[in-house]
Amino acid sequence: MTTKSPAGTRAPGSPPPGTSASGSRASGPPARRAADATAGEVLAGYLHAQATEFLRSLRSHGESGADAEDATEAARLLRRSARRLSGALHVYRPLTDTAWTDQLRSELVWLSETLALEHAYAARLARLRGALHRLSGAGVGEAEPGTAVVAPRGESGAAARARAAEEGAGGGLTVGAARAGALLERRLTLARTRAHSAALQALGSSRFHAVADNVAVLASEVPLDPAAHDLLAREALSHFVDQAHRRLADAVEGLPLSVAGHPYNAEALAHGLAATPTADAPPAEGRQDAPWHQVRRLVRLRRYGQEVLDEQEQVEVEPTLSVRLLGASQALDRHRDAAEAAAAAAAAARTPRIAPATAYALGVLHADQRHDVEAARFAFGRLWQRLAVTTP
Amino acid sequence: MTTKSPAGTRAPGSPPPGTSASGSRASGPPARRAADATAGEVLAGYLHAQATEFLRSLRSHGESGADAEDATEAARLLRRSARRLSGALHVYRPLTDTAWTDQLRSELVWLSETLALEHAYAARLARLRGALHRLSGAGVGEAEPGTAVVAPRGESGAAARARAAEEGAGGGLTVGAARAGALLERRLTLARTRAHSAALQALGSSRFHAVADNVAVLASEVPLDPAAHDLLAREALSHFVDQAHRRLADAVEGLPLSVAGHPYNAEALAHGLAATPTADAPPAEGRQDAPWHQVRRLVRLRRYGQEVLDEQEQVEVEPTLSVRLLGASQALDRHRDAAEAAAAAAAAARTPRIAPATAYALGVLHADQRHDVEAARFAFGRLWQRLAVTTP
C-alpha cells in the first residue's frame, strides 16, 4: 500500500527537546483538584486522557477484523479523540510547545477529515432515503435501510429496491421517488466505498503512523510551554476559553440571525434554482452556508475548551452552558448535514438522461433539505440567544 | 351565446309574496342608529348597500368596453359584493325569507366562483413567476411580468422570454427555471383565457340576469322573515354572529394547530412525492388542506357577519377584532393560493416529454409553495391565538 505523504515539510514523530523538563509533572492522570493546580497540569491531564482514548480506539480498530460494526464504532471514537486533541491544542495553543503541537494539530485535522468522509456519505444517504420516504407519505420504518433485497438477473440491490418500490411493494414510493432514491444510492454508495478505501489507506500510511507516534507522546508526556506550569489553571484556562468564546461571538455577529430568527423566511432556498456552479463561481448556496459552517467549527472549539475547564474541576463547571453549547453544536451539525444532502440531490439531478419524474423528485428533495437548513438556522438562533444569556 | 342554465330546479327572479309587508320598512339606507333599531332594519340596510354596490359594479363592467383594467376592477368589485351578500344571507339566514334567499344565495356563490377563476389563474401565474425568480436568486423586479418581449419567428411571448432568460438576458434564470416558467405560463394563460370566456358567457346568460334581477330586489326591498322586525338588532344580530363564531371555532378545533404552531414542522410537504392522484383517490395534499380551506370560508362568514354588526353601530364595534379577523382571512387566502400554486407546479411536471431540468425546477417550485402553505398555517395559528383572547 503506497503512502501519500505530505509535501515533505513535516516530520512529526520526535518530541522536541526540552519538553521533558516540565513534562514529567504533567504526565499521568490529573493528580490534583486543588485551587493551586497549574494550567499545564490540567491541560496535560485532558490531553493525556484523550490521547489514551485515541490509542485504545486505534487498537480496537485493528482488532475489529471483519466486523464492520466494531470497525465503524472504533473509527468513530478515533475521530472523536482526534477532534478533541486538535481542538484543545488549538484553544490552548499558547500553553503548548507550538513548534511541535502545530504540526500534530494539522495532522490530526487531516486524519479526522479523512476518517469522517465514509461516515458522512453513509449518513447523507440515510438522511436522503428517510426524506424520500417522508415526502412520499410512507412511514420511515418502511424504508428498510440496509435490508437485503433478492436481486435476480444481476440487478444491484438499489435497482431491485427501486423496482420493488415501483411495483408498490416498497412502502408506497412513486416511480420518481424510487428512481431518485436508487440514483442517490448508486452515487453515494460509490462515494462511500471510495472514502472507505481512502480511510484504510490512510490508516496504513507512514503519515498516519507518525501521527499515532506523536499521540503516544501526548499519552506519556505532553510537550508544553514551560510557562504553563507557572500559571494558575483557573485563571489561565478561563482566559483562553474566553478568547475562544469571543472568536465565536464575533463570527455569530456576522450571521444574519435576525432574518434566520423569523420562521419561514425562505432564505435558505433563495438560490435553489440559481445557475449551476462552475469552476470560477462556487454554488451560491455554498457561499451562503460558509459563515454558518465556520461558526459550527468555532462552537466545537468552544466546547472542547470548556471540557478542559471541566476536567480541572472534575465536574461540569456550568452544566447549563455545556448543554446549550452541545445544542448549538447539534443544530449546526444538522445545518451542515442538510446543506450537503441538498447539494447531493442537486448534483444527482445533473446526471445525464434521467427521467423527468426522477428529476422532479430530486427537485422536491433539494428544496426539502434546504428548508431543513433554514430550520437549523432558526434553531441555532434561539439557542444562541439563550447562550448569550448564560455567558454575560 | 348559449347559456348553461342550471338543472331547471331553480327559478329565481320573482320575490316571494309577503315580503313587501315588512319590506317597506327595511328599504332605503339604514335610517336609525338607535338602541331600539330592529334586526330587520340593520340587516336590510347592509344588504341594500351591498346590492347597490353590486349593481353599480355591474354597470361599470358593462361600460368598461375594451379597457381590460377597468373590466378587471369592476369584476373584482362585483365578486366582492356577491360574496358579502351571500355571506350575510348565510349568517343571518333565519332572519330572512329563506324560501327566496336560499336560492339567491346559491346563485351568488355560483356567480362569484365563476368570476373568480380568471383572477385566480392570473394571480397563480404571478405567484409562481415571482417564486421562480426568487429561487433563482434574481430580484423579483427583474421578473418583468407582463413586459412585452419582441418575439421573432412567430415565437410566443413566453417562449421569447424563456429564450432571453436562457441567453442570460432575463435576470439570471437558469434553463430549467426559464423553461418551467414558460410551461407554467402556457398552461395558466390557457386556463385563464378559458375562465375569461366562461365568465363572459356567464355574465351574458339568462341565469345571470335572473341573479341580477334578484339583487335589484335586495336593493329596493329585502325579503325578510316578519319576525326580524320584532327583534332588537343588538341582541338578535349578536346571537347569529356568535353562532357563526362557534361554527368557526369548532372547525378550528379540528385543525392540527399544535403541529402547525411548531415552526418548520415539515408537515405541508409530507405528501410532496406521494402517488399521482387518480379518480378514486384525491391527492393526499388536497385531503390535508381541505379542513383549512373550510376554516377559510368560515372566517369569511364570521367577518361578513361582523360587518353587519358594525353597520348597526356605523363604526367598527371592535376594531382589534376586525383587524385580527382580516389577518386570519389573509393568512388562509395565502394558504389556499400557495396550495393551488403548488398543485399547478406538480400538474405541469406531469406534462409528457419535458426536459429533466424543467422537471427539477418544478419540483423545487412545488416544495417551495408547499412550504409557503406551512408558513401560512403557522401564521394563522398565531393569529387565532390572539383572536381567542379577543373573543372570550
JSON list of N, CA, C and O in Angstrom, two decimals, chain A residues 171-219:
[
{"chain": "A", "resi": 171, "resn": "GLY", "atom": "N", "xyz": [-43.33, 0.26, 0.09]},
{"chain": "A", "resi": 171, "resn": "GLY", "atom": "CA", "xyz": [-43.79, 1.25, 1.06]},
{"chain": "A", "resi": 171, "resn": "GLY", "atom": "C", "xyz": [-44.37, 2.47, 0.39]},
{"chain": "A", "resi": 171, "resn": "GLY", "atom": "O", "xyz": [-44.40, 3.54, 0.97]},
{"chain": "A", "resi": 172, "resn": "GLY", "atom": "N", "xyz": [-44.84, 2.35, -0.83]},
{"chain": "A", "resi": 172, "resn": "GLY", "atom": "CA", "xyz": [-45.60, 3.42, -1.45]},
{"chain": "A", "resi": 172, "resn": "GLY", "atom": "C", "xyz": [-44.79, 4.51, -2.13]},
{"chain": "A", "resi": 172, "resn": "GLY", "atom": "O", "xyz": [-45.30, 5.59, -2.38]},
{"chain": "A", "resi": 173, "resn": "LEU", "atom": "N", "xyz": [-43.52, 4.25, -2.42]},
{"chain": "A", "resi": 173, "resn": "LEU", "atom": "CA", "xyz": [-42.75, 5.24, -3.16]},
{"chain": "A", "resi": 173, "resn": "LEU", "atom": "C", "xyz": [-43.28, 5.34, -4.58]},
{"chain": "A", "resi": 173, "resn": "LEU", "atom": "O", "xyz": [-43.58, 4.33, -5.21]},
{"chain": "A", "resi": 174, "resn": "THR", "atom": "N", "xyz": [-43.36, 6.55, -5.10]},
{"chain": "A", "resi": 174, "resn": "THR", "atom": "CA", "xyz": [-43.73, 6.70, -6.50]},
{"chain": "A", "resi": 174, "resn": "THR", "atom": "C", "xyz": [-42.52, 6.36, -7.36]},
{"chain": "A", "resi": 174, "resn": "THR", "atom": "O", "xyz": [-41.40, 6.25, -6.88]},
{"chain": "A", "resi": 175, "resn": "VAL", "atom": "N", "xyz": [-42.78, 6.23, -8.66]},
{"chain": "A", "resi": 175, "resn": "VAL", "atom": "CA", "xyz": [-41.69, 5.90, -9.58]},
{"chain": "A", "resi": 175, "resn": "VAL", "atom": "C", "xyz": [-40.56, 6.92, -9.45]},
{"chain": "A", "resi": 175, "resn": "VAL", "atom": "O", "xyz": [-39.39, 6.56, -9.31]},
{"chain": "A", "resi": 176, "resn": "GLY", "atom": "N", "xyz": [-40.93, 8.19, -9.47]},
{"chain": "A", "resi": 176, "resn": "GLY", "atom": "CA", "xyz": [-39.91, 9.22, -9.41]},
{"chain": "A", "resi": 176, "resn": "GLY", "atom": "C", "xyz": [-39.09, 9.15, -8.13]},
{"chain": "A", "resi": 176, "resn": "GLY", "atom": "O", "xyz": [-37.87, 9.21, -8.16]},
{"chain": "A", "resi": 177, "resn": "ALA", "atom": "N", "xyz": [-39.78, 8.99, -7.00]},
{"chain": "A", "resi": 177, "resn": "ALA", "atom": "CA", "xyz": [-39.08, 8.93, -5.71]},
{"chain": "A", "resi": 177, "resn": "ALA", "atom": "C", "xyz": [-38.20, 7.69, -5.64]},
{"chain": "A", "resi": 177, "resn": "ALA", "atom": "O", "xyz": [-37.06, 7.74, -5.16]},
{"chain": "A", "resi": 178, "resn": "ALA", "atom": "N", "xyz": [-38.70, 6.56, -6.15]},
{"chain": "A", "resi": 178, "resn": "ALA", "atom": "CA", "xyz": [-37.92, 5.32, -6.11]},
{"chain": "A", "resi": 178, "resn": "ALA", "atom": "C", "xyz": [-36.68, 5.44, -6.98]},
{"chain": "A", "resi": 178, "resn": "ALA", "atom": "O", "xyz": [-35.58, 5.04, -6.59]},
{"chain": "A", "resi": 179, "resn": "ARG", "atom": "N", "xyz": [-36.85, 6.03, -8.17]},
{"chain": "A", "resi": 179, "resn": "ARG", "atom": "CA", "xyz": [-35.69, 6.19, -9.05]},
{"chain": "A", "resi": 179, "resn": "ARG", "atom": "C", "xyz": [-34.70, 7.19, -8.50]},
{"chain": "A", "resi": 179, "resn": "ARG", "atom": "O", "xyz": [-33.49, 7.02, -8.62]},
{"chain": "A", "resi": 180, "resn": "ALA", "atom": "N", "xyz": [-35.21, 8.25, -7.92]},
{"chain": "A", "resi": 180, "resn": "ALA", "atom": "CA", "xyz": [-34.30, 9.23, -7.31]},
{"chain": "A", "resi": 180, "resn": "ALA", "atom": "C", "xyz": [-33.52, 8.56, -6.19]},
{"chain": "A", "resi": 180, "resn": "ALA", "atom": "O", "xyz": [-32.30, 8.76, -6.05]},
{"chain": "A", "resi": 181, "resn": "GLY", "atom": "N", "xyz": [-34.21, 7.74, -5.39]},
{"chain": "A", "resi": 181, "resn": "GLY", "atom": "CA", "xyz": [-33.55, 7.02, -4.30]},
{"chain": "A", "resi": 181, "resn": "GLY", "atom": "C", "xyz": [-32.48, 6.08, -4.83]},
{"chain": "A", "resi": 181, "resn": "GLY", "atom": "O", "xyz": [-31.37, 6.01, -4.29]},
{"chain": "A", "resi": 182, "resn": "ALA", "atom": "N", "xyz": [-32.80, 5.36, -5.92]},
{"chain": "A", "resi": 182, "resn": "ALA", "atom": "CA", "xyz": [-31.83, 4.42, -6.49]},
{"chain": "A", "resi": 182, "resn": "ALA", "atom": "C", "xyz": [-30.61, 5.17, -7.04]},
{"chain": "A", "resi": 182, "resn": "ALA", "atom": "O", "xyz": [-29.47, 4.73, -6.86]},
{"chain": "A", "resi": 183, "resn": "LEU", "atom": "N", "xyz": [-30.86, 6.30, -7.67]},
{"chain": "A", "resi": 183, "resn": "LEU", "atom": "CA", "xyz": [-29.75, 7.10, -8.22]},
{"chain": "A", "resi": 183, "resn": "LEU", "atom": "C", "xyz": [-28.85, 7.62, -7.10]},
{"chain": "A", "resi": 183, "resn": "LEU", "atom": "O", "xyz": [-27.61, 7.53, -7.17]},
{"chain": "A", "resi": 184, "resn": "LEU", "atom": "N", "xyz": [-29.46, 8.14, -6.05]},
{"chain": "A", "resi": 184, "resn": "LEU", "atom": "CA", "xyz": [-28.68, 8.64, -4.92]},
{"chain": "A", "resi": 184, "resn": "LEU", "atom": "C", "xyz": [-27.92, 7.49, -4.26]},
{"chain": "A", "resi": 184, "resn": "LEU", "atom": "O", "xyz": [-26.77, 7.67, -3.83]},
{"chain": "A", "resi": 185, "resn": "GLU", "atom": "N", "xyz": [-28.55, 6.35, -4.16]},
{"chain": "A", "resi": 185, "resn": "GLU", "atom": "CA", "xyz": [-27.89, 5.20, -3.53]},
{"chain": "A", "resi": 185, "resn": "GLU", "atom": "C", "xyz": [-26.65, 4.80, -4.34]},
{"chain": "A", "resi": 185, "resn": "GLU", "atom": "O", "xyz": [-25.59, 4.56, -3.76]},
{"chain": "A", "resi": 186, "resn": "ARG", "atom": "N", "xyz": [-26.79, 4.74, -5.67]},
{"chain": "A", "resi": 186, "resn": "ARG", "atom": "CA", "xyz": [-25.64, 4.41, -6.50]},
{"chain": "A", "resi": 186, "resn": "ARG", "atom": "C", "xyz": [-24.51, 5.41, -6.29]},
{"chain": "A", "resi": 186, "resn": "ARG", "atom": "O", "xyz": [-23.37, 5.04, -6.05]},
{"chain": "A", "resi": 187, "resn": "ARG", "atom": "N", "xyz": [-24.85, 6.69, -6.37]},
{"chain": "A", "resi": 187, "resn": "ARG", "atom": "CA", "xyz": [-23.81, 7.72, -6.28]},
{"chain": "A", "resi": 187, "resn": "ARG", "atom": "C", "xyz": [-23.15, 7.75, -4.91]},
{"chain": "A", "resi": 187, "resn": "ARG", "atom": "O", "xyz": [-21.93, 7.83, -4.79]},
{"chain": "A", "resi": 188, "resn": "LEU", "atom": "N", "xyz": [-23.97, 7.70, -3.86]},
{"chain": "A", "resi": 188, "resn": "LEU", "atom": "CA", "xyz": [-23.40, 7.85, -2.51]},
{"chain": "A", "resi": 188, "resn": "LEU", "atom": "C", "xyz": [-22.73, 6.58, -2.04]},
{"chain": "A", "resi": 188, "resn": "LEU", "atom": "O", "xyz": [-21.78, 6.64, -1.25]},
{"chain": "A", "resi": 189, "resn": "THR", "atom": "N", "xyz": [-23.20, 5.43, -2.51]},
{"chain": "A", "resi": 189, "resn": "THR", "atom": "CA", "xyz": [-22.53, 4.18, -2.14]},
{"chain": "A", "resi": 189, "resn": "THR", "atom": "C", "xyz": [-21.15, 4.12, -2.79]},
{"chain": "A", "resi": 189, "resn": "THR", "atom": "O", "xyz": [-20.16, 3.72, -2.17]},
{"chain": "A", "resi": 190, "resn": "LEU", "atom": "N", "xyz": [-21.08, 4.58, -4.04]},
{"chain": "A", "resi": 190, "resn": "LEU", "atom": "CA", "xyz": [-19.79, 4.64, -4.72]},
{"chain": "A", "resi": 190, "resn": "LEU", "atom": "C", "xyz": [-18.84, 5.57, -3.96]},
{"chain": "A", "resi": 190, "resn": "LEU", "atom": "O", "xyz": [-17.68, 5.22, -3.68]},
{"chain": "A", "resi": 191, "resn": "ALA", "atom": "N", "xyz": [-19.34, 6.74, -3.60]},
{"chain": "A", "resi": 191, "resn": "ALA", "atom": "CA", "xyz": [-18.51, 7.71, -2.88]},
{"chain": "A", "resi": 191, "resn": "ALA", "atom": "C", "xyz": [-18.07, 7.14, -1.54]},
{"chain": "A", "resi": 191, "resn": "ALA", "atom": "O", "xyz": [-16.92, 7.31, -1.11]},
{"chain": "A", "resi": 192, "resn": "ARG", "atom": "N", "xyz": [-18.99, 6.43, -0.90]},
{"chain": "A", "resi": 192, "resn": "ARG", "atom": "CA", "xyz": [-18.68, 5.86, 0.41]},
{"chain": "A", "resi": 192, "resn": "ARG", "atom": "C", "xyz": [-17.60, 4.78, 0.30]},
{"chain": "A", "resi": 192, "resn": "ARG", "atom": "O", "xyz": [-16.68, 4.71, 1.12]},
{"chain": "A", "resi": 193, "resn": "THR", "atom": "N", "xyz": [-17.72, 3.95, -0.73]},
{"chain": "A", "resi": 193, "resn": "THR", "atom": "CA", "xyz": [-16.74, 2.89, -0.94]},
{"chain": "A", "resi": 193, "resn": "THR", "atom": "C", "xyz": [-15.35, 3.50, -1.17]},
{"chain": "A", "resi": 193, "resn": "THR", "atom": "O", "xyz": [-14.35, 3.04, -0.61]},
{"chain": "A", "resi": 194, "resn": "ARG", "atom": "N", "xyz": [-15.31, 4.55, -1.96]},
{"chain": "A", "resi": 194, "resn": "ARG", "atom": "CA", "xyz": [-14.03, 5.23, -2.21]},
{"chain": "A", "resi": 194, "resn": "ARG", "atom": "C", "xyz": [-13.49, 5.82, -0.91]},
{"chain": "A", "resi": 194, "resn": "ARG", "atom": "O", "xyz": [-12.29, 5.74, -0.64]},
{"chain": "A", "resi": 195, "resn": "ALA", "atom": "N", "xyz": [-14.36, 6.41, -0.13]},
{"chain": "A", "resi": 195, "resn": "ALA", "atom": "CA", "xyz": [-13.92, 7.00, 1.14]},
{"chain": "A", "resi": 195, "resn": "ALA", "atom": "C", "xyz": [-13.41, 5.93, 2.08]},
{"chain": "A", "resi": 195, "resn": "ALA", "atom": "O", "xyz": [-12.44, 6.14, 2.83]},
{"chain": "A", "resi": 196, "resn": "HIS", "atom": "N", "xyz": [-14.06, 4.77, 2.05]},
{"chain": "A", "resi": 196, "resn": "HIS", "atom": "CA", "xyz": [-13.63, 3.65, 2.89]},
{"chain": "A", "resi": 196, "resn": "HIS", "atom": "C", "xyz": [-12.20, 3.23, 2.51]},
{"chain": "A", "resi": 196, "resn": "HIS", "atom": "O", "xyz": [-11.34, 3.06, 3.37]},
{"chain": "A", "resi": 197, "resn": "SER", "atom": "N", "xyz": [-11.96, 3.06, 1.21]},
{"chain": "A", "resi": 197, "resn": "SER", "atom": "CA", "xyz": [-10.63, 2.68, 0.75]},
{"chain": "A", "resi": 197, "resn": "SER", "atom": "C", "xyz": [-9.62, 3.75, 1.16]},
{"chain": "A", "resi": 197, "resn": "SER", "atom": "O", "xyz": [-8.51, 3.44, 1.62]},
{"chain": "A", "resi": 198, "resn": "ALA", "atom": "N", "xyz": [-9.99, 5.01, 0.98]},
{"chain": "A", "resi": 198, "resn": "ALA", "atom": "CA", "xyz": [-9.07, 6.10, 1.32]},
{"chain": "A", "resi": 198, "resn": "ALA", "atom": "C", "xyz": [-8.74, 6.07, 2.81]},
{"chain": "A", "resi": 198, "resn": "ALA", "atom": "O", "xyz": [-7.59, 6.31, 3.21]},
{"chain": "A", "resi": 199, "resn": "ALA", "atom": "N", "xyz": [-9.75, 5.77, 3.63]},
{"chain": "A", "resi": 199, "resn": "ALA", "atom": "CA", "xyz": [-9.53, 5.73, 5.08]},
{"chain": "A", "resi": 199, "resn": "ALA", "atom": "C", "xyz": [-8.60, 4.58, 5.45]},
{"chain": "A", "resi": 199, "resn": "ALA", "atom": "O", "xyz": [-7.67, 4.75, 6.25]},
{"chain": "A", "resi": 200, "resn": "LEU", "atom": "N", "xyz": [-8.85, 3.42, 4.83]},
{"chain": "A", "resi": 200, "resn": "LEU", "atom": "CA", "xyz": [-7.98, 2.27, 5.11]},
{"chain": "A", "resi": 200, "resn": "LEU", "atom": "C", "xyz": [-6.55, 2.57, 4.69]},
{"chain": "A", "resi": 200, "resn": "LEU", "atom": "O", "xyz": [-5.59, 2.26, 5.40]},
{"chain": "A", "resi": 201, "resn": "GLN", "atom": "N", "xyz": [-6.43, 3.20, 3.51]},
{"chain": "A", "resi": 201, "resn": "GLN", "atom": "CA", "xyz": [-5.11, 3.55, 3.01]},
{"chain": "A", "resi": 201, "resn": "GLN", "atom": "C", "xyz": [-4.42, 4.53, 3.96]},
{"chain": "A", "resi": 201, "resn": "GLN", "atom": "O", "xyz": [-3.24, 4.39, 4.27]},
{"chain": "A", "resi": 202, "resn": "ALA", "atom": "N", "xyz": [-5.21, 5.50, 4.44]},
{"chain": "A", "resi": 202, "resn": "ALA", "atom": "CA", "xyz": [-4.64, 6.49, 5.37]},
{"chain": "A", "resi": 202, "resn": "ALA", "atom": "C", "xyz": [-4.17, 5.81, 6.65]},
{"chain": "A", "resi": 202, "resn": "ALA", "atom": "O", "xyz": [-3.07, 6.09, 7.14]},
{"chain": "A", "resi": 203, "resn": "LEU", "atom": "N", "xyz": [-4.99, 4.88, 7.17]},
{"chain": "A", "resi": 203, "resn": "LEU", "atom": "CA", "xyz": [-4.63, 4.22, 8.43]},
{"chain": "A", "resi": 203, "resn": "LEU", "atom": "C", "xyz": [-3.40, 3.33, 8.27]},
{"chain": "A", "resi": 203, "resn": "LEU", "atom": "O", "xyz": [-2.72, 3.01, 9.25]},
{"chain": "A", "resi": 204, "resn": "GLY", "atom": "N", "xyz": [-3.10, 2.90, 7.03]},
{"chain": "A", "resi": 204, "resn": "GLY", "atom": "CA", "xyz": [-1.92, 2.08, 6.80]},
{"chain": "A", "resi": 204, "resn": "GLY", "atom": "C", "xyz": [-0.69, 2.89, 6.40]},
{"chain": "A", "resi": 204, "resn": "GLY", "atom": "O", "xyz": [0.40, 2.32, 6.22]},
{"chain": "A", "resi": 205, "resn": "SER", "atom": "N", "xyz": [-0.85, 4.20, 6.28]},
{"chain": "A", "resi": 205, "resn": "SER", "atom": "CA", "xyz": [0.25, 5.02, 5.74]},
{"chain": "A", "resi": 205, "resn": "SER", "atom": "C", "xyz": [1.27, 5.36, 6.82]},
{"chain": "A", "resi": 205, "resn": "SER", "atom": "O", "xyz": [0.98, 5.35, 8.01]},
{"chain": "A", "resi": 206, "resn": "SER", "atom": "N", "xyz": [2.48, 5.68, 6.36]},
{"chain": "A", "resi": 206, "resn": "SER", "atom": "CA", "xyz": [3.51, 6.09, 7.33]},
{"chain": "A", "resi": 206, "resn": "SER", "atom": "C", "xyz": [3.14, 7.46, 7.92]},
{"chain": "A", "resi": 206, "resn": "SER", "atom": "O", "xyz": [3.50, 7.76, 9.06]},
{"chain": "A", "resi": 207, "resn": "ARG", "atom": "N", "xyz": [2.39, 8.23, 7.14]},
{"chain": "A", "resi": 207, "resn": "ARG", "atom": "CA", "xyz": [1.93, 9.52, 7.67]},
{"chain": "A", "resi": 207, "resn": "ARG", "atom": "C", "xyz": [1.08, 9.31, 8.91]},
{"chain": "A", "resi": 207, "resn": "ARG", "atom": "O", "xyz": [1.23, 10.00, 9.92]},
{"chain": "A", "resi": 208, "resn": "PHE", "atom": "N", "xyz": [0.18, 8.32, 8.82]},
{"chain": "A", "resi": 208, "resn": "PHE", "atom": "CA", "xyz": [-0.67, 8.02, 9.98]},
{"chain": "A", "resi": 208, "resn": "PHE", "atom": "C", "xyz": [0.15, 7.49, 11.14]},
{"chain": "A", "resi": 208, "resn": "PHE", "atom": "O", "xyz": [-0.07, 7.85, 12.30]},
{"chain": "A", "resi": 209, "resn": "HIS", "atom": "N", "xyz": [1.14, 6.61, 10.83]},
{"chain": "A", "resi": 209, "resn": "HIS", "atom": "CA", "xyz": [1.94, 6.06, 11.92]},
{"chain": "A", "resi": 209, "resn": "HIS", "atom": "C", "xyz": [2.69, 7.15, 12.66]},
{"chain": "A", "resi": 209, "resn": "HIS", "atom": "O", "xyz": [2.83, 7.10, 13.89]},
{"chain": "A", "resi": 210, "resn": "ALA", "atom": "N", "xyz": [3.10, 8.17, 11.92]},
{"chain": "A", "resi": 210, "resn": "ALA", "atom": "CA", "xyz": [3.78, 9.30, 12.57]},
{"chain": "A", "resi": 210, "resn": "ALA", "atom": "C", "xyz": [2.81, 10.02, 13.52]},
{"chain": "A", "resi": 210, "resn": "ALA", "atom": "O", "xyz": [3.17, 10.39, 14.64]},
{"chain": "A", "resi": 211, "resn": "VAL", "atom": "N", "xyz": [1.53, 10.17, 13.06]},
{"chain": "A", "resi": 211, "resn": "VAL", "atom": "CA", "xyz": [0.52, 10.81, 13.92]},
{"chain": "A", "resi": 211, "resn": "VAL", "atom": "C", "xyz": [0.34, 9.97, 15.19]},
{"chain": "A", "resi": 211, "resn": "VAL", "atom": "O", "xyz": [0.34, 10.51, 16.32]},
{"chain": "A", "resi": 212, "resn": "ALA", "atom": "N", "xyz": [0.20, 8.66, 15.00]},
{"chain": "A", "resi": 212, "resn": "ALA", "atom": "CA", "xyz": [-0.02, 7.78, 16.15]},
{"chain": "A", "resi": 212, "resn": "ALA", "atom": "C", "xyz": [1.15, 7.85, 17.12]},
{"chain": "A", "resi": 212, "resn": "ALA", "atom": "O", "xyz": [0.96, 7.88, 18.35]},
{"chain": "A", "resi": 213, "resn": "ASP", "atom": "N", "xyz": [2.37, 7.92, 16.58]},
{"chain": "A", "resi": 213, "resn": "ASP", "atom": "CA", "xyz": [3.55, 8.03, 17.45]},
{"chain": "A", "resi": 213, "resn": "ASP", "atom": "C", "xyz": [3.48, 9.31, 18.29]},
{"chain": "A", "resi": 213, "resn": "ASP", "atom": "O", "xyz": [3.77, 9.30, 19.49]},
{"chain": "A", "resi": 214, "resn": "ASN", "atom": "N", "xyz": [3.08, 10.39, 17.64]},
{"chain": "A", "resi": 214, "resn": "ASN", "atom": "CA", "xyz": [3.02, 11.66, 18.36]},
{"chain": "A", "resi": 214, "resn": "ASN", "atom": "C", "xyz": [1.90, 11.67, 19.40]},
{"chain": "A", "resi": 214, "resn": "ASN", "atom": "O", "xyz": [2.05, 12.27, 20.47]},
{"chain": "A", "resi": 215, "resn": "VAL", "atom": "N", "xyz": [0.78, 11.01, 19.08]},
{"chain": "A", "resi": 215, "resn": "VAL", "atom": "CA", "xyz": [-0.29, 10.92, 20.07]},
{"chain": "A", "resi": 215, "resn": "VAL", "atom": "C", "xyz": [0.21, 10.10, 21.26]},
{"chain": "A", "resi": 215, "resn": "VAL", "atom": "O", "xyz": [-0.11, 10.41, 22.42]},
{"chain": "A", "resi": 216, "resn": "ALA", "atom": "N", "xyz": [1.04, 9.08, 20.97]},
{"chain": "A", "resi": 216, "resn": "ALA", "atom": "CA", "xyz": [1.61, 8.29, 22.06]},
{"chain": "A", "resi": 216, "resn": "ALA", "atom": "C", "xyz": [2.48, 9.16, 22.96]},
{"chain": "A", "resi": 216, "resn": "ALA", "atom": "O", "xyz": [2.51, 8.97, 24.19]},
{"chain": "A", "resi": 217, "resn": "VAL", "atom": "N", "xyz": [3.14, 10.14, 22.36]},
{"chain": "A", "resi": 217, "resn": "VAL", "atom": "CA", "xyz": [3.92, 11.08, 23.18]},
{"chain": "A", "resi": 217, "resn": "VAL", "atom": "C", "xyz": [3.00, 11.84, 24.12]},
{"chain": "A", "resi": 217, "resn": "VAL", "atom": "O", "xyz": [3.26, 11.98, 25.32]},
{"chain": "A", "resi": 218, "resn": "LEU", "atom": "N", "xyz": [1.84, 12.33, 23.56]},
{"chain": "A", "resi": 218, "resn": "LEU", "atom": "CA", "xyz": [0.87, 13.07, 24.38]},
{"chain": "A", "resi": 218, "resn": "LEU", "atom": "C", "xyz": [0.37, 12.19, 25.53]},
{"chain": "A", "resi": 218, "resn": "LEU", "atom": "O", "xyz": [0.07, 12.68, 26.62]},
{"chain": "A", "resi": 219, "resn": "ALA", "atom": "N", "xyz": [0.29, 10.89, 25.26]},
{"chain": "A", "resi": 219, "resn": "ALA", "atom": "CA", "xyz": [-0.24, 9.98, 26.28]},
{"chain": "A", "resi": 219, "resn": "ALA", "atom": "C", "xyz": [0.78, 9.73, 27.39]},
{"chain": "A", "resi": 219, "resn": "ALA", "atom": "O", "xyz": [0.41, 9.25, 28.47]}
]
